[in-house]
Short mmCIF file of C-alpha atoms and ligand atoms in Angstrom, two decimals:
data_model
loop_
_atom_site.label_atom_id
_atom_site.label_comp_id
_atom_site.label_asym_id
_atom_site.label_seq_id
_atom_site.Cartn_x
_atom_site.Cartn_y
_atom_site.Cartn_z
CA MET A 3 -27.49 26.99 18.76
CA LYS A 4 -25.35 25.44 21.49
CA HIS A 5 -24.27 22.01 22.03
CA ASN A 6 -26.47 19.83 24.34
CA ASP A 7 -23.24 18.19 25.50
CA LEU A 8 -20.58 19.60 28.20
CA GLY A 9 -17.62 21.14 26.60
CA PHE A 10 -14.01 20.48 27.93
CA ALA A 11 -13.78 21.27 31.68
CA SER A 12 -10.10 22.64 31.66
CA LYS A 13 -7.24 24.25 29.61
CA ILE A 14 -5.32 21.20 30.17
CA GLY A 15 -8.03 19.15 28.90
CA VAL A 16 -8.36 21.20 26.05
CA ILE A 17 -4.67 20.63 25.12
CA ALA A 18 -4.61 16.94 26.00
CA ALA A 19 -7.57 15.97 23.87
CA THR A 20 -6.31 18.04 20.83
CA VAL A 21 -2.86 16.78 21.12
CA GLY A 22 -4.44 13.43 21.69
CA SER A 23 -6.17 13.81 18.41
CA ALA A 24 -3.11 15.02 16.45
CA VAL A 25 -0.74 12.42 17.89
CA GLY A 26 -1.69 9.15 16.44
CA LEU A 27 -0.84 6.56 13.46
CA GLY A 28 0.23 9.61 11.48
CA ASN A 29 3.02 10.24 13.79
CA ILE A 30 3.98 6.62 14.68
CA TRP A 31 3.05 4.47 11.73
CA ARG A 32 2.70 6.91 8.85
CA PHE A 33 5.43 9.58 9.38
CA PRO A 34 8.66 7.20 9.37
CA SER A 35 7.21 5.42 6.23
CA VAL A 36 6.51 8.78 4.39
CA VAL A 37 10.15 9.81 5.40
CA GLN A 38 11.50 6.68 4.10
CA SER A 39 9.54 6.71 0.73
CA SER A 40 10.63 10.44 0.17
CA GLY A 41 14.17 9.71 0.53
CA GLY A 42 14.86 10.53 4.11
CA SER A 43 16.65 13.70 4.54
CA ALA A 44 14.76 15.65 1.82
CA PHE A 45 11.60 15.35 3.94
CA LEU A 46 11.93 16.95 7.32
CA LEU A 47 12.48 20.57 6.45
CA VAL A 48 9.75 20.53 3.79
CA TYR A 49 7.52 18.84 6.31
CA LEU A 50 8.41 21.58 9.04
CA GLY A 51 7.77 24.30 6.43
CA CYS A 52 4.43 22.85 5.73
CA VAL A 53 3.37 22.51 9.55
CA LEU A 54 4.58 26.15 10.04
CA LEU A 55 3.30 28.06 7.13
CA LEU A 56 0.08 25.76 6.29
CA GLY A 57 -0.60 23.56 9.28
CA ILE A 58 -0.75 26.02 12.29
CA PRO A 59 -2.88 28.70 10.15
CA VAL A 60 -5.15 26.28 9.02
CA MET A 61 -5.66 24.90 12.43
CA LEU A 62 -6.40 28.31 13.73
CA ALA A 63 -8.91 28.95 11.05
CA GLU A 64 -10.54 25.76 12.32
CA PHE A 65 -10.52 26.73 15.79
CA SER A 66 -11.96 30.07 15.35
CA ILE A 67 -14.96 28.99 13.17
CA GLY A 68 -15.58 26.08 15.78
CA ARG A 69 -15.39 28.35 18.93
CA ALA A 70 -17.31 31.25 17.36
CA GLY A 71 -20.13 28.79 15.64
CA ARG A 72 -20.35 26.60 18.78
CA SER A 73 -21.91 23.62 16.80
CA ASP A 74 -20.73 20.56 14.72
CA ALA A 75 -18.70 20.62 11.58
CA VAL A 76 -21.69 21.71 9.37
CA GLY A 77 -23.67 23.56 11.98
CA VAL A 78 -20.84 26.06 12.59
CA MET A 79 -21.29 27.33 8.81
CA LYS A 80 -24.85 27.42 9.18
CA ASN A 81 -24.64 29.41 12.45
CA LEU A 82 -21.86 31.85 11.04
CA THR A 83 -23.26 32.40 7.58
CA PRO A 84 -27.10 31.62 7.83
CA GLY A 85 -28.94 31.14 4.87
CA LYS A 86 -25.63 30.52 2.61
CA LYS A 87 -24.50 27.33 1.17
CA TRP A 88 -21.16 27.28 2.93
CA TRP A 89 -22.21 24.26 5.09
CA ILE A 90 -21.42 22.20 2.16
CA LEU A 91 -17.84 22.74 3.30
CA GLY A 92 -18.39 21.01 6.44
CA VAL A 93 -20.12 18.19 4.68
CA PHE A 94 -17.10 17.67 2.79
CA GLY A 95 -14.98 17.55 6.12
CA LEU A 96 -17.46 15.23 7.49
CA LEU A 97 -17.02 12.74 4.46
CA SER A 98 -13.27 12.88 4.58
CA SER A 99 -13.38 11.93 8.36
CA TYR A 100 -15.83 9.11 7.62
CA LEU A 101 -13.59 7.88 4.89
CA ILE A 102 -10.58 7.83 7.12
CA LEU A 103 -12.19 5.93 9.93
CA PRO A 104 -12.36 2.56 8.25
CA PHE A 105 -8.57 1.98 7.63
CA TYR A 106 -7.62 3.88 10.65
CA MET A 107 -9.56 1.39 12.77
CA VAL A 108 -7.82 -1.53 11.12
CA VAL A 109 -4.43 -0.48 11.88
CA ALA A 110 -5.63 0.60 15.27
CA GLY A 111 -6.65 -3.09 15.60
CA TRP A 112 -3.36 -4.44 14.74
CA SER A 113 -1.94 -2.25 17.68
CA ILE A 114 -4.16 -4.51 20.01
CA GLU A 115 -3.00 -7.70 18.38
CA TYR A 116 0.64 -6.74 18.81
CA LEU A 117 -0.05 -5.70 22.52
CA TYR A 118 -1.72 -9.00 23.11
CA GLN A 119 1.24 -10.91 21.49
CA SER A 120 3.55 -8.97 23.52
CA VAL A 121 1.80 -9.70 26.83
CA THR A 122 1.48 -13.24 26.06
CA GLY A 123 5.21 -13.38 24.66
CA SER A 124 3.96 -15.21 21.41
CA LEU A 125 5.39 -11.92 19.51
CA PHE A 126 8.91 -13.67 20.12
CA ALA A 127 7.91 -17.21 19.24
CA GLY A 128 10.34 -18.65 16.99
CA ILE A 129 12.96 -15.91 17.70
CA ASP A 130 16.43 -16.76 18.46
CA PHE A 131 17.54 -13.99 20.71
CA SER A 132 21.30 -14.86 19.94
CA ALA A 133 20.87 -14.66 16.27
CA ASP A 134 21.57 -11.61 14.24
CA THR A 135 18.58 -9.29 13.61
CA ALA A 136 18.33 -9.92 9.64
CA ALA A 137 17.34 -13.49 10.44
CA ASN A 138 14.87 -12.59 13.12
CA SER A 139 13.43 -10.00 10.99
CA ALA A 140 12.55 -12.45 8.33
CA VAL A 141 10.45 -14.31 11.18
CA PHE A 142 8.86 -11.10 12.26
CA THR A 143 7.82 -10.15 8.61
CA ALA A 144 6.56 -13.64 7.97
CA ASN A 145 4.31 -13.41 11.19
CA MET A 146 3.04 -9.80 10.23
CA ASN A 147 2.22 -10.76 6.60
CA GLU A 148 0.41 -13.93 7.83
CA PHE A 149 -1.49 -11.73 10.43
CA ILE A 150 -2.37 -8.68 8.21
CA THR A 151 -3.52 -10.79 5.33
CA SER A 152 -5.54 -13.23 7.23
CA ALA A 153 -9.18 -13.10 6.92
CA THR A 154 -10.31 -13.40 10.66
CA LYS A 155 -7.85 -12.14 13.42
CA PRO A 156 -7.32 -8.52 12.18
CA VAL A 157 -10.92 -8.15 11.49
CA VAL A 158 -11.79 -9.41 15.13
CA TRP A 159 -9.22 -6.86 16.44
CA THR A 160 -10.78 -4.02 14.51
CA TYR A 161 -14.07 -4.94 15.85
CA VAL A 162 -12.70 -4.86 19.40
CA MET A 163 -11.31 -1.34 18.45
CA ILE A 164 -14.73 -0.12 17.35
CA LEU A 165 -16.36 -1.61 20.44
CA LEU A 166 -13.80 0.29 22.76
CA ASN A 167 -14.34 3.50 20.79
CA LEU A 168 -18.23 3.16 21.39
CA PHE A 169 -17.50 2.67 25.10
CA ILE A 170 -15.46 5.89 25.33
CA LEU A 171 -17.78 7.79 23.05
CA LEU A 172 -21.00 6.91 24.81
CA ARG A 173 -19.45 8.72 27.98
CA GLY A 174 -19.42 12.03 26.01
CA VAL A 175 -16.72 14.74 25.91
CA ARG A 176 -15.74 15.41 29.39
CA LYS A 177 -15.99 12.19 31.06
CA GLY A 178 -14.99 10.13 27.99
CA ILE A 179 -12.33 11.91 25.71
CA GLU A 180 -10.92 14.50 28.13
CA LYS A 181 -10.44 11.93 30.92
CA LEU A 182 -8.93 9.45 28.68
CA SER A 183 -6.42 12.04 27.25
CA ASN A 184 -5.60 13.33 30.51
CA VAL A 185 -4.24 10.26 31.83
CA LEU A 186 -2.97 8.73 28.49
CA MET A 187 -1.00 11.56 26.69
CA PRO A 188 1.74 12.17 29.51
CA ILE A 189 2.38 8.41 29.68
CA LEU A 190 2.82 8.29 25.79
CA PHE A 191 5.38 11.10 25.91
CA VAL A 192 7.39 9.37 28.74
CA ILE A 193 7.57 6.10 27.01
CA LEU A 194 8.41 7.76 23.68
CA LEU A 195 11.53 9.56 25.19
CA VAL A 196 12.73 6.23 26.94
CA PHE A 197 12.72 4.65 23.63
CA CYS A 198 14.37 7.48 21.98
CA GLY A 199 17.32 7.36 24.39
CA ILE A 200 17.69 3.60 23.83
CA SER A 201 17.64 3.67 20.03
CA LEU A 202 20.30 6.67 19.79
CA SER A 203 22.91 4.64 21.96
CA LEU A 204 22.71 1.72 19.46
CA PRO A 205 25.67 0.98 17.27
CA ASN A 206 25.85 2.98 14.02
CA ALA A 207 22.83 4.83 15.20
CA ALA A 208 24.73 8.06 13.68
CA GLU A 209 24.09 6.73 10.29
CA GLY A 210 20.19 6.44 10.84
CA VAL A 211 20.25 10.07 12.32
CA GLU A 212 22.05 11.44 9.33
CA PHE A 213 19.61 9.73 6.94
CA PHE A 214 16.83 11.50 8.88
CA LEU A 215 18.12 14.91 9.76
CA LYS A 216 20.81 16.00 7.33
CA PRO A 217 18.98 18.12 4.77
CA ASP A 218 19.46 17.10 1.10
CA PHE A 219 17.70 19.41 -1.10
CA SER A 220 18.72 17.72 -4.29
CA LYS A 221 16.08 15.03 -3.25
CA VAL A 222 13.26 17.57 -3.08
CA THR A 223 10.66 16.77 -5.80
CA SER A 224 7.04 17.62 -6.20
CA ASP A 225 6.20 14.20 -4.69
CA VAL A 226 8.09 15.11 -1.62
CA VAL A 227 6.12 18.38 -1.30
CA ILE A 228 2.67 16.83 -1.64
CA SER A 229 3.63 14.02 0.54
CA ALA A 230 4.82 16.59 3.26
CA LEU A 231 1.66 18.62 2.82
CA GLY A 232 -0.67 15.41 3.19
CA GLN A 233 1.35 14.16 6.08
CA ALA A 234 1.00 17.43 7.76
CA PHE A 235 -2.72 17.84 7.46
CA PHE A 236 -3.15 14.13 8.64
CA SER A 237 -1.01 14.49 11.44
CA LEU A 238 -2.47 17.65 12.77
CA SER A 239 -5.99 16.33 12.16
CA LEU A 240 -6.79 19.19 9.81
CA GLY A 241 -9.34 19.40 6.99
CA MET A 242 -11.95 17.07 8.17
CA GLY A 243 -13.82 18.94 11.05
CA ILE A 244 -12.21 17.43 13.89
CA LEU A 245 -10.64 20.48 15.18
CA VAL A 246 -13.82 22.63 14.34
CA THR A 247 -15.72 19.93 16.40
CA TYR A 248 -13.23 20.05 19.33
CA SER A 249 -12.77 23.80 19.52
CA SER A 250 -16.79 24.31 19.57
CA TYR A 251 -16.00 22.60 23.02
CA PHE A 252 -13.41 25.08 24.07
CA PRO A 253 -13.99 27.46 26.89
CA SER A 254 -14.58 31.00 25.45
CA ASP A 255 -11.37 32.37 27.18
CA THR A 256 -9.15 29.70 25.46
CA MET A 257 -5.98 31.43 24.15
CA MET A 258 -6.22 29.63 20.55
CA THR A 259 -2.74 30.84 19.20
CA ARG A 260 -1.00 29.34 22.27
CA THR A 261 -3.03 26.02 21.95
CA ALA A 262 -2.34 25.67 18.13
CA THR A 263 1.40 25.97 18.73
CA THR A 264 1.41 23.78 21.78
CA VAL A 265 -0.41 21.07 19.65
CA ALA A 266 1.70 21.52 16.50
CA VAL A 267 4.95 21.47 18.67
CA CYS A 268 3.75 18.40 20.43
CA ASP A 269 2.79 16.71 17.44
CA PHE A 270 5.90 17.57 15.47
CA PHE A 271 8.18 16.36 18.59
CA VAL A 272 6.48 13.04 18.66
CA ALA A 273 7.01 12.51 14.71
CA VAL A 274 10.95 13.60 15.15
CA LEU A 275 11.03 11.22 18.30
CA MET A 276 9.58 8.29 16.14
CA GLY A 277 12.18 9.06 13.41
CA LEU A 278 14.91 9.04 16.11
CA ILE A 279 13.62 5.90 17.39
CA ILE A 280 13.17 3.95 13.87
CA PHE A 281 16.08 5.30 11.67
CA PRO A 282 19.06 4.35 14.20
CA ALA A 283 17.52 1.00 14.70
CA VAL A 284 17.16 0.60 11.02
CA THR A 285 20.90 1.43 10.44
CA SER A 286 22.09 -0.26 13.42
CA PHE A 287 20.58 -3.63 12.46
CA GLY A 288 21.37 -3.31 8.93
CA LEU A 289 17.79 -3.47 7.60
CA ALA A 290 17.86 -0.46 5.36
CA ASP A 291 18.71 -2.71 2.51
CA THR A 292 16.11 -5.24 3.01
CA PRO A 293 14.77 -5.80 -0.61
CA ASP A 294 10.87 -5.51 -0.14
CA GLY A 295 11.61 -1.95 1.11
CA LEU A 296 10.36 -0.58 4.16
CA ASN A 297 6.92 0.91 4.53
CA GLY A 298 5.39 2.06 7.80
CA THR A 299 3.78 -1.34 8.79
CA THR A 300 7.16 -3.00 8.37
CA LEU A 301 9.02 -0.35 10.38
CA VAL A 302 6.65 -0.55 13.28
CA PHE A 303 5.76 -4.22 13.35
CA VAL A 304 9.23 -5.80 12.04
CA THR A 305 12.00 -3.45 12.48
CA LEU A 306 11.04 -2.48 16.38
CA PRO A 307 10.22 -5.77 17.47
CA GLY A 308 13.79 -6.67 16.02
CA VAL A 309 15.03 -3.97 18.14
CA PHE A 310 13.49 -5.35 21.37
CA THR A 311 14.96 -8.60 20.78
CA GLN A 312 18.43 -6.77 21.12
CA MET A 313 17.51 -5.22 24.54
CA ALA A 314 17.47 -6.87 27.82
CA GLY A 315 13.67 -7.22 29.13
CA SER A 316 12.54 -7.52 25.38
CA GLN A 317 8.97 -8.47 26.51
CA ILE A 318 8.59 -5.57 28.62
CA TRP A 319 9.70 -3.00 25.90
CA ALA A 320 7.50 -4.45 23.46
CA ILE A 321 4.47 -4.22 25.90
CA LEU A 322 5.28 -0.58 26.50
CA PHE A 323 5.69 0.28 22.74
CA PHE A 324 2.55 -1.47 21.58
CA ALA A 325 0.49 0.07 24.56
CA LEU A 326 1.93 3.42 23.33
CA LEU A 327 0.83 2.69 19.77
CA PHE A 328 -2.65 1.82 21.28
CA VAL A 329 -2.95 4.81 23.42
CA ALA A 330 -2.13 7.03 20.53
CA THR A 331 -4.59 5.44 18.25
CA ILE A 332 -7.50 5.43 20.62
CA THR A 333 -7.22 9.05 21.33
CA SER A 334 -7.22 9.87 17.70
CA THR A 335 -10.03 7.36 16.53
CA VAL A 336 -12.44 9.03 19.03
CA SER A 337 -11.58 12.32 17.75
CA ILE A 338 -12.43 11.49 14.09
CA ALA A 339 -15.52 9.61 15.11
CA GLU A 340 -16.71 12.48 17.21
CA VAL A 341 -16.91 14.48 14.19
CA SER A 342 -19.96 12.67 12.63
CA ILE A 343 -21.42 12.01 16.11
CA ALA A 344 -21.59 15.60 16.88
CA PHE A 345 -23.08 16.13 13.40
CA LEU A 346 -25.81 13.82 13.97
CA ARG A 347 -26.72 14.92 17.62
CA ASP A 348 -26.77 18.59 16.58
CA ARG A 349 -28.39 18.33 13.10
CA PHE A 350 -31.09 15.63 13.71
CA LYS A 351 -31.42 16.15 17.62
CA LEU A 352 -30.49 12.47 18.22
CA SER A 353 -29.24 11.38 21.50
CA ARG A 354 -25.60 10.61 22.08
CA THR A 355 -26.21 7.02 22.18
CA ALA A 356 -28.16 6.86 18.75
CA SER A 357 -25.51 8.97 17.12
CA CYS A 358 -22.73 6.77 18.28
CA LEU A 359 -24.55 3.75 17.06
CA ILE A 360 -25.37 5.08 13.72
CA ILE A 361 -21.84 6.12 13.12
CA LEU A 362 -20.01 3.31 14.53
CA LEU A 363 -22.03 0.33 13.65
CA PRO A 364 -21.44 0.68 9.70
CA LEU A 365 -17.72 0.47 10.43
CA PHE A 366 -18.15 -3.14 11.18
CA VAL A 367 -18.66 -3.73 7.48
CA THR A 368 -16.30 -0.88 5.95
CA SER A 369 -13.43 -1.51 8.16
CA ALA A 370 -13.62 -5.22 7.27
CA ILE A 371 -13.61 -4.46 3.67
CA CYS A 372 -10.37 -2.62 4.38
CA SER A 373 -8.79 -5.33 6.14
CA LEU A 374 -9.70 -8.07 3.61
CA SER A 375 -8.53 -5.88 0.66
CA LEU A 376 -4.88 -6.44 2.22
CA GLY A 377 -4.71 -9.90 1.22
CA ALA A 378 -7.70 -12.27 2.12
CA ILE A 379 -9.86 -10.89 -0.75
CA PRO A 380 -7.42 -8.89 -3.04
CA GLU A 381 -10.25 -8.35 -5.61
CA LEU A 382 -11.44 -5.43 -3.24
CA GLN A 383 -9.64 -2.68 -5.30
CA ILE A 384 -10.40 0.75 -6.31
CA ALA A 385 -8.24 2.36 -9.08
CA GLY A 386 -5.75 -0.37 -8.97
CA LEU A 387 -5.14 -0.06 -5.30
CA SER A 388 -6.46 -2.06 -2.31
CA VAL A 389 -9.30 -0.33 -0.84
CA PHE A 390 -7.29 0.19 2.23
CA ASP A 391 -4.45 2.15 0.25
CA PHE A 392 -7.08 3.99 -2.00
CA LEU A 393 -8.68 5.29 0.91
CA ASP A 394 -5.39 6.38 2.71
CA SER A 395 -3.91 8.30 -0.24
CA PHE A 396 -7.14 9.62 -1.60
CA THR A 397 -8.41 11.07 1.62
CA THR A 398 -4.80 12.30 2.92
CA ASN A 399 -3.40 13.74 -0.43
CA ILE A 400 -6.63 14.97 -2.06
CA LEU A 401 -9.40 15.34 0.19
CA LEU A 402 -7.63 17.12 3.17
CA PRO A 403 -5.85 19.59 1.16
CA ILE A 404 -9.02 20.55 -0.80
CA SER A 405 -11.14 20.91 2.33
CA ALA A 406 -8.36 23.10 3.88
CA ILE A 407 -8.53 25.44 0.93
CA GLY A 408 -12.19 25.70 1.37
CA ILE A 409 -11.73 26.46 5.23
CA CYS A 410 -8.92 29.31 4.13
CA ILE A 411 -11.29 30.86 1.80
CA TYR A 412 -14.46 30.79 4.13
CA VAL A 413 -12.40 32.33 6.98
CA GLY A 414 -10.14 34.64 4.90
CA TRP A 415 -12.58 35.88 2.42
CA VAL A 416 -16.32 34.85 3.36
CA LEU A 417 -16.59 35.95 7.01
CA HIS A 418 -15.90 39.59 8.11
CA LYS A 419 -12.59 41.06 7.35
CA ASN A 420 -11.20 40.71 10.85
CA PHE A 421 -12.86 37.45 11.97
CA ILE A 422 -9.64 35.46 12.71
CA ARG A 423 -7.94 38.52 14.06
CA ASP A 424 -10.78 38.99 16.55
CA GLU A 425 -11.16 35.50 17.48
CA LEU A 426 -7.39 34.99 18.19
CA THR A 427 -7.40 38.06 20.57
CA ASN A 428 -10.58 36.91 22.12
CA TYR A 429 -12.20 39.98 20.73
CA GLY A 430 -9.50 42.36 22.08
CA ALA A 431 -9.02 40.90 25.38
CA PHE A 432 -5.26 40.87 24.87
CA ASP A 433 -2.73 42.02 22.14
CA SER A 434 -1.33 39.48 19.72
CA TRP A 435 1.48 40.06 17.25
CA ALA A 436 0.70 36.87 15.52
CA ALA A 437 -3.12 37.37 14.80
CA PRO A 438 -2.66 39.80 11.86
CA PHE A 439 0.04 37.69 10.51
CA VAL A 440 -2.17 34.50 10.73
CA GLN A 441 -4.73 36.55 9.03
CA PHE A 442 -2.36 37.39 6.09
CA LEU A 443 -1.38 33.60 6.02
CA VAL A 444 -5.05 32.37 6.08
CA LYS A 445 -6.07 34.77 3.44
CA TYR A 446 -3.42 34.72 0.83
CA VAL A 447 -0.64 32.30 1.47
CA CYS A 448 -2.30 29.12 2.49
CA PRO A 449 -4.88 28.87 -0.38
CA ILE A 450 -2.39 30.01 -2.98
CA LEU A 451 0.47 27.56 -1.93
CA ILE A 452 -2.11 24.48 -1.22
CA ILE A 453 -3.64 25.21 -4.71
CA ALA A 454 -0.22 25.39 -6.24
CA ILE A 455 1.07 22.26 -4.65
CA LEU A 456 -2.14 20.33 -5.71
CA VAL A 457 -2.10 21.43 -9.36
CA SER A 458 1.50 20.75 -9.84
CA GLN A 459 0.82 17.14 -8.36
CA LEU A 460 -2.08 16.83 -11.06
CA VAL A 461 0.24 18.02 -13.79
CA HIS A 462 2.76 15.57 -12.51
CA LEU A 463 0.24 12.62 -12.78
CA PHE A 464 -0.93 13.44 -16.16
CA ASN A 465 2.58 13.60 -17.33
CA GLN A 466 3.40 10.18 -16.34
N1 PFF K 7 -3.94 13.18 13.66
C1 PFF K 7 -4.06 11.87 13.92
C2 PFF K 7 -3.19 10.97 13.39
O1 PFF K 7 -2.03 11.55 12.99
O2 PFF K 7 -3.13 9.83 13.31
C3 PFF K 7 -5.46 11.30 13.65
C4 PFF K 7 -6.04 11.69 12.25
C5 PFF K 7 -6.79 12.75 12.14
C6 PFF K 7 -5.62 10.85 11.18
C7 PFF K 7 -7.06 13.13 10.93
C8 PFF K 7 -6.17 11.52 10.01
C9 PFF K 7 -6.79 12.33 9.91
F1 PFF K 7 -7.20 12.65 8.52
#
């Protein structure tokens, strides 16, 4: 059964929308914070290993079933293995994506508040531009904490974000998602490059670069490996049906190995650029020793505004950066929501409008719960964590890897022997040295490695 929606119109659209999905809060907000909490230099190479050995093969497995099955995340399994229960795997991905949306929308909402504050100039209220950054960072921190833990403002911005998503998603794949990504993604890359140049020219930048880039294997622990794995899946949008859904919109002559490599390289490149923006700034302004530790939220909403105060034209830079953050989040939120929307449309034959409303309206409640759990109603907890933090770590570190194992087993062992090899060569249209290699990775290496990492993490948790 085919979609009743048009697919992507062009190859550029395929790349832009898929990179748009991949590049998001995962790169800008989450990556620097995971690097920081993993001790810096231990992380990057482990992360690169996860992207190359696990991320790209799982991405290709998802692309293959999506384009061959031409349906939603559940429907592809029904089409490829009719009469079998493998579609449950799709439901799992669907649920993961639906659990990620609430907290993701909240952080996306923060990006609009900061963009708004940058435009009005209120971001710099109470800031003494001639003072040192440490003094200013106390002001930024206080403002951020007050905003994030407030009961109304972040919820209102989250609602604005949900409505924007609704507007784009109602327009469909070609006129909504593809058009948006084609315009916004190139802008995002240019802004990032400019910031990177500025950050690297700050005094003491080299110390930050060393913290980020100089490998230190003595710091590699099982926690670092599981964080790198979760981060790779989160950042590449894997394990939740997003890429299955997007690839069902791919034209049938798409060269998927090239697409996957381009997406992974762009995604990695943005994460590295973010590291090269943030860490030199942190060391340059002596923020590394801040007593409350630096999490992703602080890095983005305190450290960077601190950097902007040191630059001529602070307000313009702030506007550019938060516009960038906003762009990255919106192309990602639409991709996460599209999974469930495609599911409702294809499975239950609902109209696009009805599907969008059914998926997005409940977010007005679930996102509000996530936002309020950060301070306004601290009782909103699961397993000792705020609902927000619980959903973040449970989905990223547990659900996404489990879902990826399922996909590898499905593609490597359940579908016919040469399925992925055939898909990657467009059924013999061209030769590909990578195809048999990817087939081997998906069949043996990925499931075994991901299972090993998950088990070692569980053992570690029990021993604590
Ligand atoms: N890959 C995007 C990001 O890194 O922000 C969006 C995203 C997709 C986030 C899938 C999380 C996720 F599980």
